[in-house]
Structures are given as C-alpha cells and as structure tokens.
PDB file of C-alpha atoms in Angstrom:
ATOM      1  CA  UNK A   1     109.919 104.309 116.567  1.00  0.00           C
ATOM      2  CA  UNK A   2     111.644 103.697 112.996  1.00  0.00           C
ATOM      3  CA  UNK A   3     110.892 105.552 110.128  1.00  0.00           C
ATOM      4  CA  UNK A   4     112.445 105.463 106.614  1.00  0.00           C
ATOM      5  CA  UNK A   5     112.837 109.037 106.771  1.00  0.00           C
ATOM      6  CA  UNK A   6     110.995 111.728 107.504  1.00  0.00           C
ATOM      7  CA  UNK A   7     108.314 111.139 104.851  1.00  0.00           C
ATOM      8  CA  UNK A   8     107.368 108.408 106.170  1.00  0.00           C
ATOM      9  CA  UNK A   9     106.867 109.738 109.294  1.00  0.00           C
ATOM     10  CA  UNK A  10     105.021 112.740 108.240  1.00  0.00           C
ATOM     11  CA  UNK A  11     102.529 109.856 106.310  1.00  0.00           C
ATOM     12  CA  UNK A  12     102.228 108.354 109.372  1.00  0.00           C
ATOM     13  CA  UNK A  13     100.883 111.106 111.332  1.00  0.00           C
ATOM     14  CA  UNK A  14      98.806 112.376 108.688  1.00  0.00           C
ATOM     15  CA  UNK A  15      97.186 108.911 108.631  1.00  0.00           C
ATOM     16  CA  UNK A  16      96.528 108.698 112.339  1.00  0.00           C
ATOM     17  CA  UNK A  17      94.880 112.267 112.054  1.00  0.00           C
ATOM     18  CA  UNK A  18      93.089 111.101 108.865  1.00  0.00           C
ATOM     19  CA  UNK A  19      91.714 108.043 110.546  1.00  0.00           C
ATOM     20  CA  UNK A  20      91.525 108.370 114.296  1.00  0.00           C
ATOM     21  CA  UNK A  21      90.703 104.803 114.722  1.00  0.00           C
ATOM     22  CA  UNK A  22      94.172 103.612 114.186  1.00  0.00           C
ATOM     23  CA  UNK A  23      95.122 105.876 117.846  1.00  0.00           C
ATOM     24  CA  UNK A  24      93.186 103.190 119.387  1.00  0.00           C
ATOM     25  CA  UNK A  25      93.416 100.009 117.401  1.00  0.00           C
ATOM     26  CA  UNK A  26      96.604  97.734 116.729  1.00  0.00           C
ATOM     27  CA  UNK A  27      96.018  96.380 113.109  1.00  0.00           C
ATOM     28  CA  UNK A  28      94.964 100.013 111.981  1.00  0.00           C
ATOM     29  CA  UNK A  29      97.782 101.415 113.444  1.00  0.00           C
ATOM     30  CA  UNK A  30      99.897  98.701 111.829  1.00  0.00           C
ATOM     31  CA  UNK A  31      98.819  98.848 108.325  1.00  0.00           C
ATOM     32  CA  UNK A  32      99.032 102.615 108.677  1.00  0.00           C
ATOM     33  CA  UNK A  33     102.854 102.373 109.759  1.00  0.00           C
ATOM     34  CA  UNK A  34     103.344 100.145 106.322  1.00  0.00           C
ATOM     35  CA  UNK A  35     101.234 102.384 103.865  1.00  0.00           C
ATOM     36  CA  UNK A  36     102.720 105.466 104.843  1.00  0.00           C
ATOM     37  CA  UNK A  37     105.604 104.397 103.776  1.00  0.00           C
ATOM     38  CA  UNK A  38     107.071 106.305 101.173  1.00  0.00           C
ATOM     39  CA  UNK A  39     107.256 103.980  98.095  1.00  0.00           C
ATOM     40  CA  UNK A  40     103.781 102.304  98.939  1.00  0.00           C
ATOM     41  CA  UNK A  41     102.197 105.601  99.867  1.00  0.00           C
ATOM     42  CA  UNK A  42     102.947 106.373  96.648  1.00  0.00           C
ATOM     43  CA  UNK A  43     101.013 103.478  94.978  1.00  0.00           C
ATOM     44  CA  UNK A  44      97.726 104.232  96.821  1.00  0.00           C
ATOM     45  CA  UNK A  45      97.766 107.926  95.810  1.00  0.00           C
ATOM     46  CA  UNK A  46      97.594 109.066  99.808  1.00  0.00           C
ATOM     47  CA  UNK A  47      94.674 107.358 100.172  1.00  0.00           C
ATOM     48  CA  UNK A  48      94.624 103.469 101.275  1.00  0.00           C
ATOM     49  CA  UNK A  49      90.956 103.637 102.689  1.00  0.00           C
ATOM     50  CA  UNK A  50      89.266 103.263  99.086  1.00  0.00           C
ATOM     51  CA  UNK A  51      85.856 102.182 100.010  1.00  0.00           C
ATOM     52  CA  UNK A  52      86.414 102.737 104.059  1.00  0.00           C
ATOM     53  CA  UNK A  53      87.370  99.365 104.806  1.00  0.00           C
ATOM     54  CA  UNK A  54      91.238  99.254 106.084  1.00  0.00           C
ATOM     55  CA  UNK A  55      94.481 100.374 105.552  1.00  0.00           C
ATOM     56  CA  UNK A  56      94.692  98.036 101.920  1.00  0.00           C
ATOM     57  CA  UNK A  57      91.563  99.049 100.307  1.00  0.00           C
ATOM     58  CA  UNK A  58      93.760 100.312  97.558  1.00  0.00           C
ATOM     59  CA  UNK A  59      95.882  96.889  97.761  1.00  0.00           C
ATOM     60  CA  UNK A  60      92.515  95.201  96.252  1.00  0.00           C
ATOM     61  CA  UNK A  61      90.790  97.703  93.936  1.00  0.00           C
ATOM     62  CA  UNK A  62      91.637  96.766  90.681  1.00  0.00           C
ATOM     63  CA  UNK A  63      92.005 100.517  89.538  1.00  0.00           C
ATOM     64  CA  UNK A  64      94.700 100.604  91.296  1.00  0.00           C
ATOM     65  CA  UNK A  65      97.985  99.986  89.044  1.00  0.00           C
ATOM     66  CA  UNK A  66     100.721  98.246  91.293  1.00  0.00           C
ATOM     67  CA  UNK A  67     102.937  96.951  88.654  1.00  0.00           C
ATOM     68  CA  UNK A  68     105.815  99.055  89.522  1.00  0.00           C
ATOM     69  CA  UNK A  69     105.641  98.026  93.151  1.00  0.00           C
ATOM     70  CA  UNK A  70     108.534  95.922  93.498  1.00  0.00           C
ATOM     71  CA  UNK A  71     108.448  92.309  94.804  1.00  0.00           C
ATOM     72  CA  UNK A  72     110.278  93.089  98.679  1.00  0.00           C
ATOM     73  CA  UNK A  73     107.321  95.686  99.048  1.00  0.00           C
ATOM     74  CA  UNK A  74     104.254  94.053  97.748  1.00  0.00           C
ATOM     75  CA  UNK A  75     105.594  91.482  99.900  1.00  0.00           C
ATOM     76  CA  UNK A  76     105.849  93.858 102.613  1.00  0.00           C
ATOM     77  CA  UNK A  77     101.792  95.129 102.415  1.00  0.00           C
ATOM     78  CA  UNK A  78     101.565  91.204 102.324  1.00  0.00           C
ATOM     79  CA  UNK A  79     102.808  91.047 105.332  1.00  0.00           C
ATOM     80  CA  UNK A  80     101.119  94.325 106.566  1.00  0.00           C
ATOM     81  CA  UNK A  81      97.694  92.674 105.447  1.00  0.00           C
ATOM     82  CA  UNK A  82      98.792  89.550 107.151  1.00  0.00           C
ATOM     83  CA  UNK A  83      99.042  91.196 110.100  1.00  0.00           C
ATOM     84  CA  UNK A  84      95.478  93.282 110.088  1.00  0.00           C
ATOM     85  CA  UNK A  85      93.578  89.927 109.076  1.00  0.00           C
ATOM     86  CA  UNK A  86      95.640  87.321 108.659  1.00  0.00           C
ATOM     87  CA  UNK A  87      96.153  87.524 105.120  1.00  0.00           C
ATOM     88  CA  UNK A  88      97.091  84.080 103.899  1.00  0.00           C
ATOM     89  CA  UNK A  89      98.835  85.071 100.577  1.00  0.00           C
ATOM     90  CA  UNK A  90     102.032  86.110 102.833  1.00  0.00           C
ATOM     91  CA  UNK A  91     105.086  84.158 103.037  1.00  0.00           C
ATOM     92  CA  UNK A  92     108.114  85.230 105.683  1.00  0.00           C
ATOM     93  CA  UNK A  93     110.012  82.465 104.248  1.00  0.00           C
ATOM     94  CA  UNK A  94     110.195  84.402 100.391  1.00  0.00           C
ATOM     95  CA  UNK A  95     109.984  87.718 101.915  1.00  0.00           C
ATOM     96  CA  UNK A  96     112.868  87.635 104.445  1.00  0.00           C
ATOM     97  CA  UNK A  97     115.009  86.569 101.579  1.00  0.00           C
ATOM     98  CA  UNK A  98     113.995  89.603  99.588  1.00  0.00           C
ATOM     99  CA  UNK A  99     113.908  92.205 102.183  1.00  0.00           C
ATOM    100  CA  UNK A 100     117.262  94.648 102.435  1.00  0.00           C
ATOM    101  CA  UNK A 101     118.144  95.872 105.930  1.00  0.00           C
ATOM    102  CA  UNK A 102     115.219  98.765 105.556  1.00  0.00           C
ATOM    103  CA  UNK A 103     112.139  96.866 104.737  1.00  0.00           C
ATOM    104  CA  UNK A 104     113.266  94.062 106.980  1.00  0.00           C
ATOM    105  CA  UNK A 105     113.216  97.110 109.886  1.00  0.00           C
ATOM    106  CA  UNK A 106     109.884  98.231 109.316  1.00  0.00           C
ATOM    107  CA  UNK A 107     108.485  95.087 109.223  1.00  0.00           C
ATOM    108  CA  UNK A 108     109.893  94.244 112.332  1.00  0.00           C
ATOM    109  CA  UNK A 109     108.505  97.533 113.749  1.00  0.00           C
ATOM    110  CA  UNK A 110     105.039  96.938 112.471  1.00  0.00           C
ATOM    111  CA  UNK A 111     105.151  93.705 114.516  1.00  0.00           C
ATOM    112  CA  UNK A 112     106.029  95.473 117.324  1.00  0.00           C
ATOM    113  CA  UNK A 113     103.128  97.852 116.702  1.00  0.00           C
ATOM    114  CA  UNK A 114     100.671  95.111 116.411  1.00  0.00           C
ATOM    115  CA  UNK A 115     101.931  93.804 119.015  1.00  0.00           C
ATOM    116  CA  UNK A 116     100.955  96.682 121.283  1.00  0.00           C
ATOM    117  CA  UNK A 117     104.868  97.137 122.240  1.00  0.00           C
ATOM    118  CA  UNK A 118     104.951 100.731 121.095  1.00  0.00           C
TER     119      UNK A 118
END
C-alpha cells in the first residue's frame, strides 16, 4: 500500500483504530487513506469526524480554516469526498493537471481502496 511516509501511515492506522467502521467499509476506509495524510491531517487538527458524520466533517465546518491548504490538495479531499459520496464539486480534468507525482499516487491508491482492490 503507498504511503507518503511514515506519518501518513501511522495516521492511517490510528484512524482505522479510531473509527473501526472504516475496517469494514470502502468509502470510510478511503477518505481515511486521504485525511491521514500528512498535510491534510494537519488541517483537520487529527480529527476529520467533527460532528460523526465521515471522514470530511472538518472539510465542511466553517471553523475550520483551510486557506493554507493548497489547490492540488483541496483538490485531492475533492476527490476523496467524490469518492465517499460522489461529491460533485470534483474535477479530474483540473486536478490531474495540478497533481505532482505524490498526490497523483495516493489518489490513485485511494481508488484502489474504494475499489475494494486492497
């Protein structure tokens, strides 16, 4: 499985222990994989499930200052969101001409995540 580093590994695993559910369901388990990683794990303070809804609780609260999140990863929760519920707002067209070798990679492993592949 790819990882940005070890970080983002460790998030990962803390998240699956934090929230069980994602052990057994696909889009958890996706938007898991993308929050933990580093950068955005950063933005929703360790904590994505706000008000115990999903993975991008944090995405949405309006508390939650994301200004500093640069355009390749907001587009990459986009596309994380996109693939929990078919988020709308997401383009592949604008992101995969944003993305640098890294966030291209875990996107492609969230889709393999999703699905069910890993």
């Amino acid at each position: 499985m790819y990882f940005v580093n070890e970080e983002h590994e460790r998030n990962f695993n803390f998240l699956l222990g934090k929230y069980p559910i994602a052990t057994v369901d696909k889009e958890y388990q996706t938007g898991f994989y993308i929050v933990s990683n580093p950068v955005i794990y950063h933005y929703c303070n360790g904590n994505p499930v706000i008000d115990g809804n999903g993975p991008f609780d944090w995405f949405f609260d309006e508390n939650c200052d994301k200004s500093g999140l640069s355009n390749g990863y907001r587009q990459l929760v986009q596309a994380g969101i996109h693939l929990y519920n078919n988020f709308d707002e997401f383009s592949l067209y604008l992101s995969l001409g944003t993305w640098g070798f890294e966030l291209f990679e875990v996107f492609i492993q969230a889709c393999k995540i999703r699905r069910g592949e890993i």
